[in-house]
Structure formats: C-alpha cells, structure tokens
PDB file of C-alpha atoms and ligand atoms in Angstrom:
ATOM      1  CA  MET A1297       3.632  -6.392  89.490  1.00 71.00           C
ATOM      2  CA  GLU A1298       6.232  -9.025  88.494  1.00 87.00           C
ATOM      3  CA  GLN A1299       8.067  -9.482  85.747  1.00 94.00           C
ATOM      4  CA  ILE A1300       6.928 -11.632  82.892  1.00 96.00           C
ATOM      5  CA  ASN A1301       9.389 -13.937  81.587  1.00 97.00           C
ATOM      6  CA  TYR A1302       8.911 -14.146  77.748  1.00 98.00           C
ATOM      7  CA  GLU A1303      11.345 -16.586  77.007  1.00 98.00           C
ATOM      8  CA  LYS A1304       9.025 -19.657  76.185  1.00 98.00           C
ATOM      9  CA  LEU A1305       6.346 -17.459  75.315  1.00 98.00           C
ATOM     10  CA  ILE A1306       7.544 -15.698  71.884  1.00 98.00           C
ATOM     11  CA  PRO A1307       7.915 -17.368  68.702  1.00 98.00           C
ATOM     12  CA  GLN A1308      10.458 -20.065  69.105  1.00 97.00           C
ATOM     13  CA  GLU A1309      10.499 -20.265  65.209  1.00 97.00           C
ATOM     14  CA  PRO A1310       9.726 -17.863  62.540  1.00 98.00           C
ATOM     15  CA  ILE A1311       6.082 -17.770  61.654  1.00 97.00           C
ATOM     16  CA  THR A1312       6.779 -17.148  57.827  1.00 97.00           C
ATOM     17  CA  ASP A1313       8.947 -18.757  55.432  1.00 98.00           C
ATOM     18  CA  VAL A1314      12.131 -16.296  56.260  1.00 98.00           C
ATOM     19  CA  VAL A1315      15.048 -18.359  54.220  1.00 98.00           C
ATOM     20  CA  ALA A1316      12.540 -17.951  50.977  1.00 98.00           C
ATOM     21  CA  PHE A1317      11.858 -13.979  52.049  1.00 98.00           C
ATOM     22  CA  ALA A1318      15.368 -13.491  52.267  1.00 98.00           C
ATOM     23  CA  ARG A1319      16.365 -15.133  49.080  1.00 96.00           C
ATOM     24  CA  GLN A1320      13.427 -13.229  47.036  1.00 97.00           C
ATOM     25  CA  HIS A1321      14.949  -9.953  48.434  1.00 96.00           C
ATOM     26  CA  GLY A1322      18.464 -10.747  47.048  1.00 95.00           C
ATOM     27  CA  GLU A1323      20.324 -12.108  50.049  1.00 97.00           C
ATOM     28  CA  PHE A1324      22.444 -15.418  49.523  1.00 96.00           C
ATOM     29  CA  GLU A1325      22.949 -14.276  45.857  1.00 94.00           C
ATOM     30  CA  ASN A1326      26.898 -14.756  46.320  1.00 95.00           C
ATOM     31  CA  ALA A1327      28.337 -18.143  44.864  1.00 96.00           C
ATOM     32  CA  TYR A1328      31.159 -20.052  45.316  1.00 96.00           C
ATOM     33  CA  LEU A1329      33.605 -22.033  42.955  1.00 96.00           C
ATOM     34  CA  ILE A1330      35.027 -24.808  45.383  1.00 97.00           C
ATOM     35  CA  TYR A1331      38.018 -26.270  44.264  1.00 96.00           C
ATOM     36  CA  ARG A1332      40.402 -29.014  45.239  1.00 95.00           C
ATOM     37  CA  SER A1333      43.165 -31.097  43.789  1.00 94.00           C
ATOM     38  CA  GLU A1334      42.103 -34.716  41.986  1.00 91.00           C
ATOM     39  CA  ARG A1335      43.693 -37.258  39.808  1.00 87.00           C
ATOM     40  CA  VAL A1336      41.912 -37.981  37.095  1.00 82.00           C
ATOM     41  CA  TYR A1337      42.608 -40.730  34.269  1.00 81.00           C
ATOM     42  CA  ASP A1338      43.626 -39.425  31.296  1.00 79.00           C
ATOM     43  CA  PRO A1339      43.441 -42.170  28.165  1.00 78.00           C
ATOM     44  CA  LEU A1340      45.717 -40.295  26.258  1.00 79.00           C
ATOM     45  CA  ASN A1341      48.239 -40.775  28.702  1.00 75.00           C
ATOM     46  CA  ILE A1342      46.903 -43.874  29.620  1.00 73.00           C
ATOM     47  CA  GLY A1343      47.488 -43.011  33.589  1.00 77.00           C
ATOM     48  CA  THR A1344      46.191 -40.554  35.971  1.00 80.00           C
ATOM     49  CA  VAL A1345      47.036 -36.663  35.892  1.00 81.00           C
ATOM     50  CA  CYS A1346      46.726 -34.288  38.597  1.00 84.00           C
ATOM     51  CA  SER A1347      43.900 -31.918  38.026  1.00 91.00           C
ATOM     52  CA  VAL A1348      41.675 -29.077  39.479  1.00 95.00           C
ATOM     53  CA  LYS A1349      37.987 -30.403  40.415  1.00 96.00           C
ATOM     54  CA  VAL A1350      35.762 -27.223  40.619  1.00 96.00           C
ATOM     55  CA  THR A1351      32.108 -27.374  42.066  1.00 97.00           C
ATOM     56  CA  CYS A1352      29.733 -24.523  41.628  1.00 97.00           C
ATOM     57  CA  SER A1353      27.624 -23.458  44.836  1.00 96.00           C
ATOM     58  CA  ALA A1354      25.129 -21.960  42.721  1.00 95.00           C
ATOM     59  CA  CYS A1355      23.970 -24.816  40.451  1.00 95.00           C
ATOM     60  CA  GLY A1356      26.060 -27.724  41.568  1.00 95.00           C
ATOM     61  CA  HIS A1357      27.936 -28.338  38.441  1.00 96.00           C
ATOM     62  CA  THR A1358      31.348 -30.282  38.766  1.00 96.00           C
ATOM     63  CA  PHE A1359      33.894 -29.534  36.122  1.00 94.00           C
ATOM     64  CA  TYR A1360      37.775 -30.389  35.632  1.00 93.00           C
ATOM     65  CA  ALA A1361      40.659 -27.967  34.822  1.00 93.00           C
ATOM     66  CA  GLU A1362      43.942 -27.928  34.247  1.00 91.00           C
ATOM     67  CA  LYS A1363      46.049 -27.240  37.662  1.00 92.00           C
ATOM     68  CA  VAL A1364      48.585 -24.360  37.685  1.00 91.00           C
ATOM     69  CA  PRO A1365      51.180 -23.988  40.669  1.00 88.00           C
ATOM     70  CA  ALA A1366      51.198 -21.273  42.902  1.00 83.00           C
ATOM     71  CA  GLY A1367      53.941 -19.640  41.025  1.00 72.00           C
ATOM     72  CA  GLY A1368      52.225 -19.817  37.913  1.00 64.00           C
ATOM     73  CA  CYS A1369      49.196 -17.924  39.302  1.00 62.00           C
ATOM     74  CA  ARG A1370      50.558 -15.563  41.508  1.00 60.00           C
ATOM     75  CA  HIS A1371      54.352 -14.691  43.246  1.00 55.00           C
ATOM     76  CA  SER A1372      55.243 -15.266  46.570  1.00 59.00           C
ATOM     77  CA  CYS A1373      52.293 -15.660  49.377  1.00 71.00           C
ATOM     78  CA  ALA A1374      49.697 -16.967  47.285  1.00 75.00           C
ATOM     79  CA  PRO A1375      46.710 -17.834  49.232  1.00 81.00           C
ATOM     80  CA  ALA A1376      46.845 -21.133  47.870  1.00 86.00           C
ATOM     81  CA  SER A1377      49.707 -23.308  46.868  1.00 88.00           C
ATOM     82  CA  PHE A1378      47.695 -23.656  43.614  1.00 92.00           C
ATOM     83  CA  GLY A1379      44.673 -22.538  41.206  1.00 93.00           C
ATOM     84  CA  TRP A1380      43.509 -23.572  37.787  1.00 92.00           C
ATOM     85  CA  LYS A1381      43.543 -22.422  34.536  1.00 91.00           C
ATOM     86  CA  ASP A1382      40.195 -20.911  33.474  1.00 88.00           C
ATOM     87  CA  GLU A1383      39.579 -20.607  29.917  1.00 81.00           C
ATOM     88  CA  GLN A1384      37.731 -17.139  30.418  1.00 78.00           C
ATOM     89  CA  MET A1385      40.418 -15.546  32.434  1.00 78.00           C
ATOM     90  CA  PRO A1386      43.894 -13.929  31.024  1.00 80.00           C
ATOM     91  CA  ASN A1387      45.713 -15.533  34.187  1.00 81.00           C
ATOM     92  CA  ALA A1388      44.984 -18.562  36.227  1.00 90.00           C
ATOM     93  CA  VAL A1389      42.666 -17.917  38.931  1.00 92.00           C
ATOM     94  CA  ILE A1390      43.286 -18.855  42.581  1.00 93.00           C
ATOM     95  CA  ASP A1391      41.454 -18.897  46.100  1.00 93.00           C
ATOM     96  CA  GLY A1392      39.496 -15.389  46.441  1.00 93.00           C
ATOM     97  CA  ASP A1393      39.495 -14.494  42.670  1.00 93.00           C
ATOM     98  CA  LYS A1394      36.110 -14.019  41.180  1.00 94.00           C
ATOM     99  CA  THR A1395      35.407 -15.902  37.696  1.00 94.00           C
ATOM    100  CA  LEU A1396      32.474 -17.195  36.088  1.00 94.00           C
ATOM    101  CA  CYS A1397      30.827 -20.562  36.074  1.00 95.00           C
ATOM    102  CA  PRO A1398      30.754 -22.096  33.092  1.00 93.00           C
ATOM    103  CA  ASN A1399      27.316 -23.841  33.183  1.00 95.00           C
ATOM    104  CA  CYS A1400      25.078 -21.397  35.146  1.00 96.00           C
ATOM    105  CA  CYS A1401      27.316 -18.205  34.358  1.00 94.00           C
ATOM    106  CA  LYS A1402      27.213 -16.774  37.673  1.00 95.00           C
ATOM    107  CA  GLU A1403      29.692 -14.940  38.841  1.00 95.00           C
ATOM    108  CA  ALA A1404      31.680 -16.634  41.792  1.00 96.00           C
ATOM    109  CA  LYS A1405      34.165 -16.216  44.087  1.00 96.00           C
ATOM    110  CA  THR A1406      37.134 -19.000  43.935  1.00 95.00           C
ATOM    111  CA  VAL A1407      37.614 -21.039  47.447  1.00 95.00           C
ATOM    112  CA  HIS A1408      40.324 -23.528  47.617  1.00 94.00           C
ATOM    113  CA  ILE A1409      39.013 -26.629  50.261  1.00 93.00           C
ATOM    114  CA  GLY A1410      42.123 -25.969  52.382  1.00 89.00           C
ATOM    115  CA  SER A1411      40.888 -21.958  53.381  1.00 88.00           C
ATOM    116  CA  MET A1412      37.403 -23.384  54.263  1.00 87.00           C
ATOM    117  CA  ARG A1413      39.387 -24.862  57.548  1.00 77.00           C
ATOM    118  CA  SER A1414      38.930 -21.599  59.420  1.00 69.00           C
ATOM    119  CA  TYR A1415      34.949 -21.714  59.136  1.00 67.00           C
ATOM    120  CA  GLY A1416      34.681 -25.273  60.583  1.00 76.00           C
ATOM    121  CA  GLY A1417      34.884 -26.394  57.191  1.00 87.00           C
ATOM    122  CA  GLU A1418      32.144 -24.592  55.769  1.00 93.00           C
ATOM    123  CA  LEU A1419      31.618 -21.204  54.030  1.00 94.00           C
ATOM    124  CA  ILE A1420      29.055 -18.973  55.892  1.00 93.00           C
ATOM    125  CA  ASP A1421      26.898 -16.264  54.980  1.00 95.00           C
ATOM    126  CA  ASP A1422      24.361 -14.726  57.354  1.00 95.00           C
ATOM    127  CA  THR A1423      21.396 -12.342  57.058  1.00 97.00           C
ATOM    128  CA  TRP A1424      18.569 -11.020  59.406  1.00 97.00           C
ATOM    129  CA  VAL A1425      14.748 -10.884  59.152  1.00 98.00           C
ATOM    130  CA  THR A1426      12.569  -9.378  61.418  1.00 98.00           C
ATOM    131  CA  GLU A1427       9.008 -10.539  62.019  1.00 98.00           C
ATOM    132  CA  LEU A1428       6.313  -8.500  64.064  1.00 98.00           C
ATOM    133  CA  SER A1429       3.868 -10.608  65.997  1.00 98.00           C
ATOM    134  CA  ARG A1430       1.259 -10.154  68.989  1.00 97.00           C
ATOM    135  CA  LEU A1431       1.599 -12.129  72.076  1.00 98.00           C
ATOM    136  CA  PRO A1432      -1.672 -12.581  74.240  1.00 97.00           C
ATOM    137  CA  ILE A1433      -1.399 -12.513  77.923  1.00 95.00           C
ATOM    138  CA  GLU A1434      -4.485 -12.981  80.156  1.00 93.00           C
ATOM    139  CA  GLY A1435      -5.864 -10.143  81.975  1.00 93.00           C
ATOM    140  CA  LEU A1436      -3.292  -7.831  80.031  1.00 94.00           C
ATOM    141  CA  ALA A1437      -3.506  -6.155  76.403  1.00 95.00           C
ATOM    142  CA  ASP A1438      -1.992  -8.287  73.645  1.00 97.00           C
ATOM    143  CA  ARG A1439       1.974  -7.126  73.571  1.00 97.00           C
ATOM    144  CA  LEU A1440       3.600  -6.353  70.105  1.00 98.00           C
ATOM    145  CA  VAL A1441       6.711  -9.109  69.590  1.00 98.00           C
ATOM    146  CA  LEU A1442       9.659  -8.108  67.402  1.00 98.00           C
ATOM    147  CA  THR A1443      11.432 -11.396  66.510  1.00 98.00           C
ATOM    148  CA  GLU A1444      14.919 -10.866  64.619  1.00 98.00           C
ATOM    149  CA  TRP A1445      16.074 -14.096  63.024  1.00 98.00           C
ATOM    150  CA  CYS A1446      19.480 -14.662  61.825  1.00 97.00           C
ATOM    151  CA  ILE A1447      19.244 -16.636  58.487  1.00 97.00           C
ATOM    152  CA  ARG A1448      22.623 -18.708  58.200  1.00 96.00           C
ATOM    153  CA  ARG A1449      23.787 -20.213  54.661  1.00 96.00           C
ATOM    154  CA  CYS A1450      26.360 -23.286  55.003  1.00 95.00           C
ATOM    155  CA  ILE A1451      28.152 -24.462  52.207  1.00 95.00           C
ATOM    156  CA  ASN A1452      30.042 -27.662  52.392  1.00 94.00           C
ATOM    157  CA  LYS A1453      33.275 -28.709  50.523  1.00 93.00           C
ATOM    158  CA  GLN A1454      31.113 -30.615  48.428  1.00 93.00           C
ATOM    159  CA  GLY A1455      28.925 -27.604  47.488  1.00 92.00           C
ATOM    160  CA  THR A1456      26.128 -28.464  49.218  1.00 93.00           C
ATOM    161  CA  VAL A1457      23.973 -26.004  50.610  1.00 94.00           C
ATOM    162  CA  ARG A1458      22.201 -25.949  54.134  1.00 95.00           C
ATOM    163  CA  TYR A1459      20.164 -22.912  55.555  1.00 97.00           C
ATOM    164  CA  GLU A1460      20.097 -22.447  59.317  1.00 97.00           C
ATOM    165  CA  ILE A1461      17.675 -20.079  61.521  1.00 98.00           C
ATOM    166  CA  TRP A1462      18.811 -18.985  64.637  1.00 98.00           C
ATOM    167  CA  PRO A1463      16.990 -16.680  67.205  1.00 98.00           C
ATOM    168  CA  PHE A1464      18.885 -13.248  67.162  1.00 98.00           C
ATOM    169  CA  THR A1465      16.968 -10.568  68.922  1.00 98.00           C
ATOM    170  CA  ALA A1466      13.434 -10.033  70.382  1.00 98.00           C
ATOM    171  CA  TRP A1467      11.424  -7.398  71.650  1.00 98.00           C
ATOM    172  CA  VAL A1468       8.476  -7.406  73.807  1.00 98.00           C
ATOM    173  CA  VAL A1469       6.521  -4.065  73.957  1.00 97.00           C
ATOM    174  CA  GLU A1470       4.605  -3.848  77.422  1.00 96.00           C
ATOM    175  CA  GLU A1471       2.826  -1.122  79.084  1.00 94.00           C
ATOM    176  CA  LYS A1472       5.675   0.766  80.399  1.00 92.00           C
ATOM    177  CA  LYS A1473       8.876  -0.502  78.660  1.00 94.00           C
ATOM    178  CA  ILE A1474      10.544  -2.762  76.231  1.00 96.00           C
ATOM    179  CA  VAL A1475      11.969  -5.631  77.353  1.00 97.00           C
ATOM    180  CA  ARG A1476      15.002  -7.363  75.411  1.00 98.00           C
ATOM    181  CA  LEU A1477      15.550 -11.016  74.562  1.00 98.00           C
ATOM    182  CA  MET A1478      18.833 -12.439  73.021  1.00 98.00           C
ATOM    183  CA  GLY A1479      19.933 -15.297  71.099  1.00 98.00           C
ATOM    184  CA  TYR A1480      23.441 -14.471  71.074  1.00 97.00           C
ATOM    185  CA  MET A1481      26.094 -12.955  73.112  1.00 95.00           C
ATOM    186  CA  LYS A1482      29.604 -11.541  71.692  1.00 92.00           C
ATOM    187  CA  ASN A1483      32.600 -13.116  72.978  1.00 89.00           C
ATOM    188  CA  ILE A1484      35.947 -11.546  74.231  1.00 87.00           C
ATOM    189  CA  GLY A1485      37.119 -11.449  70.678  1.00 87.00           C
ATOM    190  CA  GLY A1486      34.176 -10.066  69.313  1.00 85.00           C
ATOM    191  CA  ARG A1487      32.964 -13.524  68.133  1.00 86.00           C
ATOM    192  CA  ILE A1488      29.213 -14.278  68.351  1.00 89.00           C
ATOM    193  CA  CYS A1489      27.685 -17.039  69.972  1.00 92.00           C
ATOM    194  CA  LEU A1490      24.474 -18.380  69.186  1.00 94.00           C
ATOM    195  CA  PHE A1491      22.213 -19.865  72.109  1.00 96.00           C
ATOM    196  CA  GLY A1492      19.636 -21.410  69.706  1.00 97.00           C
ATOM    197  CA  GLU A1493      17.157 -20.042  72.195  1.00 98.00           C
ATOM    198  CA  TRP A1494      15.596 -17.192  73.912  1.00 98.00           C
ATOM    199  CA  ARG A1495      17.341 -15.396  76.983  1.00 98.00           C
ATOM    200  CA  GLN A1496      15.738 -12.435  78.541  1.00 98.00           C
ATOM    201  CA  ARG A1497      17.748  -9.545  79.789  1.00 97.00           C
ATOM    202  CA  LYS A1498      16.934  -7.097  82.461  1.00 94.00           C
ATOM    203  CA  GLN A1499      18.129  -4.199  80.873  1.00 93.00           C
ATOM    204  CA  PHE A1500      16.783  -2.517  77.872  1.00 93.00           C
ATOM    205  CA  GLU A1501      19.588  -1.838  75.161  1.00 92.00           C
ATOM    206  CA  ASP A1502      19.119  -1.029  71.739  1.00 91.00           C
ATOM    207  CA  VAL A1503      21.474  -3.657  70.211  1.00 93.00           C
ATOM    208  CA  TYR A1504      19.004  -4.184  67.399  1.00 94.00           C
ATOM    209  CA  GLY A1505      19.899  -0.906  65.170  1.00 92.00           C
ATOM    210  CA  SER A1506      18.686  -0.977  61.741  1.00 92.00           C
ATOM    211  CA  ALA A1507      16.723  -3.726  60.523  1.00 93.00           C
ATOM    212  CA  LYS A1508      17.869  -5.466  57.452  1.00 91.00           C
ATOM    213  CA  LEU A1509      14.690  -6.917  56.331  1.00 96.00           C
ATOM    214  CA  ILE A1510      11.025  -6.888  57.481  1.00 96.00           C
ATOM    215  CA  VAL A1511       8.419  -9.416  56.820  1.00 97.00           C
ATOM    216  CA  PRO A1512       5.300  -7.189  55.717  1.00 95.00           C
ATOM    217  CA  TRP A1513       2.834  -6.674  58.191  1.00 96.00           C
ATOM    218  CA  ASP A1514      -0.678  -5.041  58.216  1.00 95.00           C
ATOM    219  CA  LYS A1515      -1.050  -2.336  60.542  1.00 93.00           C
ATOM    220  CA  SER A1516      -4.165  -4.218  62.049  1.00 96.00           C
ATOM    221  CA  LEU A1517      -1.640  -6.118  63.793  1.00 97.00           C
ATOM    222  CA  LEU A1518      -1.080  -2.879  66.266  1.00 96.00           C
ATOM    223  CA  GLU A1519      -5.038  -2.819  67.110  1.00 96.00           C
ATOM    224  CA  GLY A1520      -5.473  -3.755  70.787  1.00 95.00           C
ATOM    225  CA  THR A1521      -1.637  -4.357  71.629  1.00 96.00           C
ATOM    226  CA  THR A1522       0.773  -2.484  73.847  1.00 96.00           C
ATOM    227  CA  ALA A1523       1.828  -0.370  70.594  1.00 95.00           C
ATOM    228  CA  GLU A1524      -1.777   0.428  69.246  1.00 94.00           C
ATOM    229  CA  ASN A1525      -1.061   3.966  69.268  1.00 92.00           C
ATOM    230  CA  SER A1526       2.837   3.675  68.325  1.00 93.00           C
ATOM    231  CA  LYS A1527       2.095   4.535  64.581  1.00 92.00           C
ATOM    232  CA  LEU A1528       5.150   2.150  63.711  1.00 93.00           C
ATOM    233  CA  ASP A1529       3.666   1.380  60.326  1.00 93.00           C
ATOM    234  CA  LEU A1530       3.688   4.861  59.615  1.00 89.00           C
ATOM    235  CA  TYR A1531       7.359   5.259  60.666  1.00 89.00           C
ATOM    236  CA  GLN A1532       8.468   2.026  58.856  1.00 89.00           C
ATOM    237  CA  THR A1533       6.350   2.961  55.635  1.00 83.00           C
ATOM    238  CA  GLU A1534       6.231   6.406  54.807  1.00 71.00           C
ATOM    239  CA  LYS A1535       9.600   7.490  56.470  1.00 66.00           C
ATOM    240  CA  ARG A1536      11.078   4.303  55.402  1.00 76.00           C
ATOM    241  CA  GLY A1537      12.362   3.445  59.070  1.00 83.00           C
ATOM    242  CA  ARG A1538      14.289   0.666  59.764  1.00 90.00           C
ATOM    243  CA  GLU A1539      15.172   1.536  63.282  1.00 92.00           C
ATOM    244  CA  LEU A1540      11.952  -0.064  64.647  1.00 94.00           C
ATOM    245  CA  VAL A1541      13.362  -0.586  68.129  1.00 95.00           C
ATOM    246  CA  SER A1542      14.503   2.756  68.333  1.00 93.00           C
ATOM    247  CA  TYR A1543      11.429   4.132  67.284  1.00 92.00           C
ATOM    248  CA  LEU A1544       9.509   1.823  69.655  1.00 94.00           C
ATOM    249  CA  ALA A1545      11.672   2.794  72.889  1.00 93.00           C
ATOM    250  CA  LEU A1546      11.335   6.729  72.131  1.00 91.00           C
ATOM    251  CA  TRP A1547       7.772   6.220  71.866  1.00 92.00           C
ATOM    252  CA  ARG A1548       7.267   4.868  74.969  1.00 91.00           C
ATOM    253  CA  ARG A1549       9.426   7.552  76.778  1.00 88.00           C
ATOM    254  CA  ARG A1550       7.733  10.521  74.611  1.00 85.00           C
ATOM    255  CA  PRO A1551       4.356   9.064  73.485  1.00 83.00           C
ATOM    256  CA  HIS A1552       3.828  12.682  71.451  1.00 80.00           C
ATOM    257  CA  VAL A1553       6.410  11.564  68.610  1.00 77.00           C
ATOM    258  CA  GLU A1554       3.274   9.699  66.941  1.00 76.00           C
ATOM    259  CA  ASN A1555       2.004  12.982  66.528  1.00 78.00           C
ATOM    260  CA  LEU A1556       4.947  13.856  64.829  1.00 76.00           C
ATOM    261  CA  LEU A1557       4.826  11.519  62.485  1.00 75.00           C
ATOM    262  CA  VAL A1558       1.029  11.970  61.516  1.00 74.00           C
ATOM    263  CA  GLN A1559       1.906  15.718  60.973  1.00 76.00           C
ATOM    264  CA  GLY A1560       4.677  14.839  58.435  1.00 73.00           C
ATOM    265  CA  CYS A1561       7.779  15.543  60.637  1.00 71.00           C
ATOM    266  CA  GLY A1562       9.038  12.364  60.465  1.00 71.00           C
ATOM    267  CA  ASN A1563      12.214  13.706  59.413  1.00 73.00           C
ATOM    268  CA  LEU A1564      12.588  14.837  62.945  1.00 73.00           C
ATOM    269  CA  VAL A1565      11.699  11.671  64.412  1.00 74.00           C
ATOM    270  CA  ARG A1566      14.409  10.136  62.525  1.00 73.00           C
ATOM    271  CA  THR A1567      17.123  12.797  63.395  1.00 74.00           C
ATOM    272  CA  TRP A1568      16.106  12.393  67.110  1.00 74.00           C
ATOM    273  CA  ILE A1569      16.417   8.382  66.677  1.00 73.00           C
ATOM    274  CA  LYS A1570      20.156   8.944  65.009  1.00 70.00           C
TER     275      LYS A1570
HETATM  276 ZN1   ZN B2798      27.007 -22.612  38.419  1.00 89.41          ZN
END
C-alpha cells in the first residue's frame, strides 16, 4: 500500500484554545519591565530632564524613574549603559535584574530596549501544547493523531503582547507504524527554524520526548481508531506518563505492553521507555 501523505489531512491549527489553556496552566507568567531613556518635561527646572521610561508587560502600566548611569548601578561590563532608581530596591536596577512592578506588584525582569535587538526586537517565550484527535480515512480505520503546537509569546518594545501558534510535531498512528510530521528543523547552530506547515518525514524518530501540556481528552477518542487497544489513556492518567509518542511506538512494536499497564506494571513500562 502506498504511504498516505498526511500533511494537509491532519489539523492545520489547534482544535481548542491552546493559548488560554497554556495560560491557565501557569505558562507565560513571567513578566518584563522594558525600559528606555526618554526626555521628560520638568516644571521645576523649566526644561526637560533625561529620565527612564518603564513599561510593564504584565499590566501595560508605564512610569518614569530617575536615570542612573551604569557606573552607579554596576561596575565594569554592565549589561546596559544605564538603569533606574527603584524605590523598592536598595540599589539601582539594570538590565537583567528582577524587581516588582509598582502597579500590578508582579515580579518582573528588567530589560533595556537595547538588549532586545538580538531577538529581532522582541522578547520571545515558547511553550508546547499537545492535542489528540482522530482522522477518518476512507476504507481504513480512523487514525489517532497527536499534534504538538509551539505557542510563542512575543513582546515588543512598547510592551505589547502577541501570541503565535506554530505547528511543531505531529504523529499519526497507522496499523503498523507511526508516521512523523515536523513543523520545524534545527539549523547547524541548533537554532530552530519553524516552517508554519506540516512536512512529513520518511523515518520515525522520537523527537517528541516528554509532553509539556496535554489538552484533556476522553478515552472514547480511541474507540475504533488505530490506537484502540493501546491503553494510552491508562498510560497517561494513572502512570502520569508524558512520553506519549515513545509509549505508542513501544506499543506498536510490542502490543503486550498494554497488558502490563492493565496489570499495574506501569513503572516497568516507564523504565523501558526511558
Ligand atoms: Zn505591572
């Protein structure tokens, strides 16, 4: 039988609100206080003074603070040429320090806009969410499909937050094997290049590892699919298994592993996977 190409058949975007799901589970909690130098009008001196403008990425609040040159914050090799005088801290804060936002009181990392250049001008944080679904194929059993999305939070110099969702890895369980689809590749430097689409690979290779977040699913999803007898639900819930792809691959090769789960030998299964 000819290999089915799943690139356009599997979900092209998440089925659920994965951004909300990730946030509900404590992702993207980290905040930034983004600062820059700005001249502000000072009525006492009848003129402008050089000040520091700070914006909180968590609440959007902007405030002005007294500018402190790097020598006053740190000695040599300071991460930025200046910081600001923080009323809550004994010393001035500078790029990389943590302090509290005076408005929302959230702990935040201070970032000078000059150091945002290396990320294409934005602060990037990534997390990963896995969804399970079934894919009907005419004349064949429905395929169980795992799709892993990379959720990327981008914060620009104005502190505006934006979320992006990228296809990361996808796995289609067939009768005899598991088909791998990738949404990224690693460049020579180890940097990840995202495609923005699924690309099917000839070889199975478990690059999935351990799931970060899995959208809850009901075991009835497995009924009548290629993974009907896999007991994936048992593996995930009772044994708190996160290596979903490793488990499915093991089960495809050694179908009796599901018996071990049923008999309560889940620890043995986990050891095998490791
Ligand atoms: Zn805030």
